[in-house]
Coordinates of C-alpha atoms and ligand atoms in Angstrom, one line a residue:
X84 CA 21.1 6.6 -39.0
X85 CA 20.3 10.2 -40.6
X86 CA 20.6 13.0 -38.6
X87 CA 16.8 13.5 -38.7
X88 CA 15.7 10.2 -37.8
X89 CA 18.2 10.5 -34.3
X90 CA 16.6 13.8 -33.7
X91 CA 13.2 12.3 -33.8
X92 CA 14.3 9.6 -31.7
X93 CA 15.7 11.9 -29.0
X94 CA 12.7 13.9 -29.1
X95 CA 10.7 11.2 -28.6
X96 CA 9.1 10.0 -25.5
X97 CA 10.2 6.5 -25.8
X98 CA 10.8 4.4 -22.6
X99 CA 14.4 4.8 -21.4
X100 CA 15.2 2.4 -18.5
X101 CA 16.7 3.7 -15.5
X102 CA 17.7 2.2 -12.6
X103 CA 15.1 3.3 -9.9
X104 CA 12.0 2.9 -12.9
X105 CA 13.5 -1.2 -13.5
X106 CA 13.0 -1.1 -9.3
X107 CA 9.5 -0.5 -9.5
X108 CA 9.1 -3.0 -12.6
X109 CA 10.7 -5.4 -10.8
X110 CA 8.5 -4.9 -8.2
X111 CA 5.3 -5.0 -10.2
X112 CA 6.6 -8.0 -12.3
X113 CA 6.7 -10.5 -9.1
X114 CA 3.1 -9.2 -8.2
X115 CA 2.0 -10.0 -11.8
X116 CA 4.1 -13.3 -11.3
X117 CA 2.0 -14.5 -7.8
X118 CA -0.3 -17.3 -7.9
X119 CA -3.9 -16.2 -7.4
X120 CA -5.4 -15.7 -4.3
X121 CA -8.5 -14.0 -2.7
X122 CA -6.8 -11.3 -1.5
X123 CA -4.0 -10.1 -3.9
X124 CA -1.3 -7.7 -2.3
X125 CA -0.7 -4.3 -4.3
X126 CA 1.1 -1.4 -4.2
X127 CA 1.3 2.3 -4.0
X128 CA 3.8 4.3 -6.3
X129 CA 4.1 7.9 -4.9
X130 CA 6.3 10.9 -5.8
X131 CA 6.5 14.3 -7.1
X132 CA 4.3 15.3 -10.6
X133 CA 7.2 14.5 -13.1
X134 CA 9.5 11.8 -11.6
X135 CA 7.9 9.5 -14.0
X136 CA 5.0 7.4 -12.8
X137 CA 3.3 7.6 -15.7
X138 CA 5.9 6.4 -17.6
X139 CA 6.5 3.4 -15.3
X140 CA 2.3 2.6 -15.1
X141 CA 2.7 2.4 -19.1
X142 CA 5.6 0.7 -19.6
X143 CA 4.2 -2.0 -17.2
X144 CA 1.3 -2.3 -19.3
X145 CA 3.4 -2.8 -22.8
X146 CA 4.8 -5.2 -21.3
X147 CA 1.8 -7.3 -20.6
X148 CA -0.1 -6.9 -24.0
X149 CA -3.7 -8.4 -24.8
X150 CA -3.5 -12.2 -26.1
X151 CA -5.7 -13.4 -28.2
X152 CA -5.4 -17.4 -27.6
X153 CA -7.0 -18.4 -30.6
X154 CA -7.4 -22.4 -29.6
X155 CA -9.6 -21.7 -27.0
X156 CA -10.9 -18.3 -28.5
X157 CA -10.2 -16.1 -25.4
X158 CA -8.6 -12.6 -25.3
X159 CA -6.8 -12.7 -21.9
X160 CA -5.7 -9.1 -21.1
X161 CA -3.1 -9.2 -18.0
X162 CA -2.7 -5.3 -16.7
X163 CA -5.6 -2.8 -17.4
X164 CA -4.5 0.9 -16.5
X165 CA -7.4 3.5 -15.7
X166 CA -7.1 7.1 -15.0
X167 CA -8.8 8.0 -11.5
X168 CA -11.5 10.4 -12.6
X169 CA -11.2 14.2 -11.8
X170 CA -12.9 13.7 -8.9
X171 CA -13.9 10.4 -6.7
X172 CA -17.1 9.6 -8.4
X173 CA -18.2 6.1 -9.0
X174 CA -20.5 6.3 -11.8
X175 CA -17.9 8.0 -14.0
X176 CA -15.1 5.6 -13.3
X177 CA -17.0 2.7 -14.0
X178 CA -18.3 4.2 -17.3
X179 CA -14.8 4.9 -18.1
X180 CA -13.7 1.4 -17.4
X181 CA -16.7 0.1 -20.0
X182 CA -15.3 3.3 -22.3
X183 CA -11.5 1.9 -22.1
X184 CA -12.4 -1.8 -22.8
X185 CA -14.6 -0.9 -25.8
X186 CA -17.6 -1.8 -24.1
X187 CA -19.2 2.1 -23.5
X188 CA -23.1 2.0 -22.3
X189 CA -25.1 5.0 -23.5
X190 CA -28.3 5.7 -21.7
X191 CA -29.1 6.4 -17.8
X192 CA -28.2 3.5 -15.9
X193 CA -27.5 3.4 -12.0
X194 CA -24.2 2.9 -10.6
X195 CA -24.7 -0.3 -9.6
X196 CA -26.0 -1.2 -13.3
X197 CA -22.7 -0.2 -14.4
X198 CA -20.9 -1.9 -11.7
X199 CA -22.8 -5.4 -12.7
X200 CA -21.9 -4.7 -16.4
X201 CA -18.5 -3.5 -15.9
X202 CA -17.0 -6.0 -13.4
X203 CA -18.7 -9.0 -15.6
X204 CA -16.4 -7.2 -18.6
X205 CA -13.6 -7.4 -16.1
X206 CA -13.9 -10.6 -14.8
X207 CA -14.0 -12.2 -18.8
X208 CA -10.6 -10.1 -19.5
X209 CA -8.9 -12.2 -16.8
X210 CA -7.0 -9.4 -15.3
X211 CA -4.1 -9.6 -12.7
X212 CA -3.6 -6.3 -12.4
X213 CA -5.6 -3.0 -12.3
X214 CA -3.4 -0.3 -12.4
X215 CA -5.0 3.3 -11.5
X216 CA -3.0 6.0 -12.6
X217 CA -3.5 9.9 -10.9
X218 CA -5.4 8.5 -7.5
X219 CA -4.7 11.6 -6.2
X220 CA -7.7 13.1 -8.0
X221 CA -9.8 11.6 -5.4
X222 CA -8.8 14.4 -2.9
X223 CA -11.1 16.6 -4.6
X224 CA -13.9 14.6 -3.1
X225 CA -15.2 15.2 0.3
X226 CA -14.0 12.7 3.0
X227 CA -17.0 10.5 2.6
X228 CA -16.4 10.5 -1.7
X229 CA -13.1 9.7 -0.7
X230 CA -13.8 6.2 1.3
X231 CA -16.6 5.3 -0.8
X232 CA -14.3 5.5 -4.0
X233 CA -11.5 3.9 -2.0
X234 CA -13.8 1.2 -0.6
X235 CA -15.0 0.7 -4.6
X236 CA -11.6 -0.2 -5.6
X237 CA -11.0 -2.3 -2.5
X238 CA -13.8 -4.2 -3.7
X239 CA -12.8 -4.2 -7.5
X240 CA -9.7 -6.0 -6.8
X241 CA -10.7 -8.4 -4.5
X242 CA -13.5 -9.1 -6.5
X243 CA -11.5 -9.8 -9.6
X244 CA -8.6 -11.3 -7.6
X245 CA -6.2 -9.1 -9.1
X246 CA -3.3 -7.0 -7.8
X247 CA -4.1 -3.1 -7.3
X248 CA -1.7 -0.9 -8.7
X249 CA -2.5 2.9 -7.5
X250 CA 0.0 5.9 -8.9
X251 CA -0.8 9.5 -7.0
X252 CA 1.6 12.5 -5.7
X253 CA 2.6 12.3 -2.5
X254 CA -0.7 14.3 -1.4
X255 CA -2.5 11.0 -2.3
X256 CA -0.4 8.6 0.8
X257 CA -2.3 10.0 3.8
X258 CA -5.9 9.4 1.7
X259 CA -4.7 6.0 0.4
X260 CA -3.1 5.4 4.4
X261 CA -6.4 6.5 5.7
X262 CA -8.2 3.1 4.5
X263 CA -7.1 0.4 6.6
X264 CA -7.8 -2.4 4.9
X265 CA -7.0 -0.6 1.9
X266 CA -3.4 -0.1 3.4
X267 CA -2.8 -3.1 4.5
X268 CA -3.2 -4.8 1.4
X269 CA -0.8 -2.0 -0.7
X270 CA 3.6 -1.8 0.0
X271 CA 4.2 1.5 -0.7
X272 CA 7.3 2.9 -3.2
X273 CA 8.2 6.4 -2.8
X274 CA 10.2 7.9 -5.7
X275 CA 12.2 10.6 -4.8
X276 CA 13.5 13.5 -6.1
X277 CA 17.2 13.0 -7.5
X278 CA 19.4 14.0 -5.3
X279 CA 23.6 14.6 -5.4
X280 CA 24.8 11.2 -5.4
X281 CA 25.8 8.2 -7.6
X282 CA 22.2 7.3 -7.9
X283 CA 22.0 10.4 -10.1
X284 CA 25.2 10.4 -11.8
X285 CA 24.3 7.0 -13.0
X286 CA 20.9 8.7 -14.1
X287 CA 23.0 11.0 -16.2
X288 CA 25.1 8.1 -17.6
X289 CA 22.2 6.3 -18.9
X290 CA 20.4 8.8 -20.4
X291 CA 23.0 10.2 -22.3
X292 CA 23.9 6.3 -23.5
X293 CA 20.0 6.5 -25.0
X294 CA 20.8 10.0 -27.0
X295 CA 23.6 7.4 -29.4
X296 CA 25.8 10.4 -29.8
X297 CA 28.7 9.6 -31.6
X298 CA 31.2 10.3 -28.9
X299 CA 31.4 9.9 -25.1
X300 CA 30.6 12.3 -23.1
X301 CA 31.7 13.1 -19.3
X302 CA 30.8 15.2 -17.2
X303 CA 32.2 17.2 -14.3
X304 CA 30.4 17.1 -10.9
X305 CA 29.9 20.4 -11.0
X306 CA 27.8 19.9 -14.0
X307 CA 26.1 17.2 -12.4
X308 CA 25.4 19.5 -9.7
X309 CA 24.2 22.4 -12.2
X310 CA 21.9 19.9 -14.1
X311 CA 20.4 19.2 -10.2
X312 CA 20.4 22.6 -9.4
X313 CA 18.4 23.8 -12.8
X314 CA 15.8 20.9 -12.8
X315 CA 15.2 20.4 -9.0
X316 CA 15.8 16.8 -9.4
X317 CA 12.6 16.2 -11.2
X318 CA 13.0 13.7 -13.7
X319 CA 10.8 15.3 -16.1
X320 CA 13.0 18.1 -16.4
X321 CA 16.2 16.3 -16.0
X322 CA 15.0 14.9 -19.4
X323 CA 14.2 17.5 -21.1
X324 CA 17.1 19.2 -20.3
X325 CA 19.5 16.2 -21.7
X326 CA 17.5 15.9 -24.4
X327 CA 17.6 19.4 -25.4
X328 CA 21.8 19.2 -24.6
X329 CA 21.9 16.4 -27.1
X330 CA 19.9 17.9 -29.7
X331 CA 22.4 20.4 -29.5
X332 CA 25.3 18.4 -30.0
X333 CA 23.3 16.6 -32.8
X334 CA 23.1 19.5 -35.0
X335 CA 26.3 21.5 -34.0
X336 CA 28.0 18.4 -35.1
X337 CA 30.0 18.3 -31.7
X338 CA 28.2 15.0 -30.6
X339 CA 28.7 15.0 -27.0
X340 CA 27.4 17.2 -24.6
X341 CA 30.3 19.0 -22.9
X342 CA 30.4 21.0 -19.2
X343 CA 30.3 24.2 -21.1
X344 CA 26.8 23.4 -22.7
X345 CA 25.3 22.5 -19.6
X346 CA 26.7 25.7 -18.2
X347 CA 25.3 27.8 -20.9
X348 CA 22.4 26.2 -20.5
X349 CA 18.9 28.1 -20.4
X350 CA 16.1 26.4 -19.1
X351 CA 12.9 26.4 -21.4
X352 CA 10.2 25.2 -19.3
X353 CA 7.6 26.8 -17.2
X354 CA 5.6 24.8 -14.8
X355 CA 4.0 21.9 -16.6
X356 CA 4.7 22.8 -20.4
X357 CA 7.7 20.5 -20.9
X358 CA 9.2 20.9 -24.0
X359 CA 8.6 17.1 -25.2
X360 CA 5.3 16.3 -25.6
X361 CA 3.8 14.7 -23.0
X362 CA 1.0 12.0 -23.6
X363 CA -1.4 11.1 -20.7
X364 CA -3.4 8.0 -20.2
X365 CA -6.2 9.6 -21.9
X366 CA -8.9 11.0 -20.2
X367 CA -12.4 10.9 -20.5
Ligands
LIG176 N1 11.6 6.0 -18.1 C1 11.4 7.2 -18.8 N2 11.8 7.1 -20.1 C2 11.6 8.2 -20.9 N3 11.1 9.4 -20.4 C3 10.8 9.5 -19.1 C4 10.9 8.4 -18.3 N4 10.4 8.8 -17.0 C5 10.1 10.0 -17.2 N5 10.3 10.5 -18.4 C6 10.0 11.9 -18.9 O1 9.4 12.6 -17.8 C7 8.1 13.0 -18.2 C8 7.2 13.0 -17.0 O2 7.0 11.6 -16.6 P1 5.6 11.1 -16.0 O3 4.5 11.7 -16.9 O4 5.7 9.6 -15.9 O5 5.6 11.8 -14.6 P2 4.5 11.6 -13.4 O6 5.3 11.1 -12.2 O7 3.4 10.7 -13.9 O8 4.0 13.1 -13.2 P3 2.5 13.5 -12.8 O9 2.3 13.2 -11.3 O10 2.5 15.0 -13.1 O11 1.5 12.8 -13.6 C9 7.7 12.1 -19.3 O12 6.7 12.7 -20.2 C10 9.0 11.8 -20.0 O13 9.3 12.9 -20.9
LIG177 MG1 1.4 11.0 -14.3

């Protein structure tokens, strides 16, 4: 491969698999992988803004792509992923939903309108899962927006029989918590941040395996411990900072990342403007 075409690749924001992101896949594959019932169990993924819950929520999806089965002449779509609107407000989400499965209605219409056309769009898709990605926005709702919006999706999944998939910081637990019936339907995962342990120097290991430098690389503890230190253990940055390491060693030509580049190391990021472009579900 040419030198440019590995630097695009490390730039890029392709999937790298990690041991506590396969965890959570895992997890979400055997709910995809349970027989139908009324009342599907879910889960909630929590954890700091960058540890990568985004990036599992997608992956998930990829994994499960729309199906056209042409004998029968039915598009069976497995995992639909929604942003949670900026705020808990039922009208926008389910215009979203008609948005993000190409079926947008233009016009006035009341909520429950929307509801009747979106959840008959839903139920054709066949869904098994509705994954909703940033559920913490719904704390910017009062506590009544809040229950209604939590009692909606309640209702969507049971509805649609499918499993319900919610993604949010670790603000969103005691909201999510707060909804009985709601909780006792979704296991909760907590992703935390990395911590000083083999966990994390397994993290290391594997992501400098996905930069393909040409030779080996191994670190020090110490270094291990700086790269902690300097990135918090938030994945986010721990990437970034590996990736910018091994860009390094890319075009220096030295093509491993030595202790002495991560101790010379200056971090480039300011809250929320990571280096590598980040792509979010898109809004609306
Ligand atoms: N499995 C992964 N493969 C490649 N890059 C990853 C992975 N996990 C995290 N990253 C990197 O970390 C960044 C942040 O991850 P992500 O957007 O998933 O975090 P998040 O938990 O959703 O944060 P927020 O709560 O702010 O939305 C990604 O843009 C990517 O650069
Ligand atoms: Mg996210």
């Amino acid at each position: 491969m040419e030198t440019n075409e590995r630097l695009d690749l490390v730039r890029s924001d392709r999937w790298i698999a990690f041991d506590r992101a396969n965890i959570v896949l895992n997890r979400l594959t055997s709910l995809m992988e349970m027989p139908r019932q009324s009342r599907m169990p879910g889960l909630m993924v929590y954890g700091s803004s960058g540890i990568g819950k985004t990036m599992i929520a997608k992956r998930m999806e990829s994994l499960y792509p729309t199906q056209y089965e042409a004998d029968i002449g039915v598009t069976q779509t497995p995992i639909l992923l929604l942003q949670a609107p900026p705020a808990p407000d039922e009208r926008r989400f389910y215009q979203h939903i008609l948005a993000s499965i190409g079926a947008p209605m233009w016009g006035r219409h009341t909520v429950s309108e929307l509801e009747v056309r979106a959840l008959s769009h839903l139920r054709d898709m066949d869904l098994k899962m509705i994954m909703i990605d940033e559920v913490h926005n719904l704390l910017a709702g009062s506590y009544r927006e809040q229950r209604r919006f939590l009692n909606m999706l309640r209702f969507l999944a049971n509805d649609l029989s499918a499993s319900l998939v919610v993604f949010g910081v670790n603000e969103a637990v005691d909201a999510i918590r707060g909804d009985e019936q709601l909780a006792r339907r979704l296991d909760e995962h907590f992703l935390p941040l990395w911590e000083d342990d083999i966990e994390f120097s397994r993290l290391i290991q594997t992501l400098i395996a996905a930069m393909q430098l040409e030779r080996g690389s191994s670190l020090s503890v110490h270094s291990l411990r700086t790269i902690l230190g300097m990135t918090g253990g938030v994945t986010s940055r721990v990437f970034t900072m590996v990736k910018a390491l091994a860009i390094d060693a890319i075009e220096t030509g030295e093509e491993r990342i030595t202790d002495e580049a991560v101790q010379a190391w200056q971090p480039i990021w300011a809250k929320h403007s990571w280096s590598i472009r980040r792509q979010p579900v898109p809004a609306f």
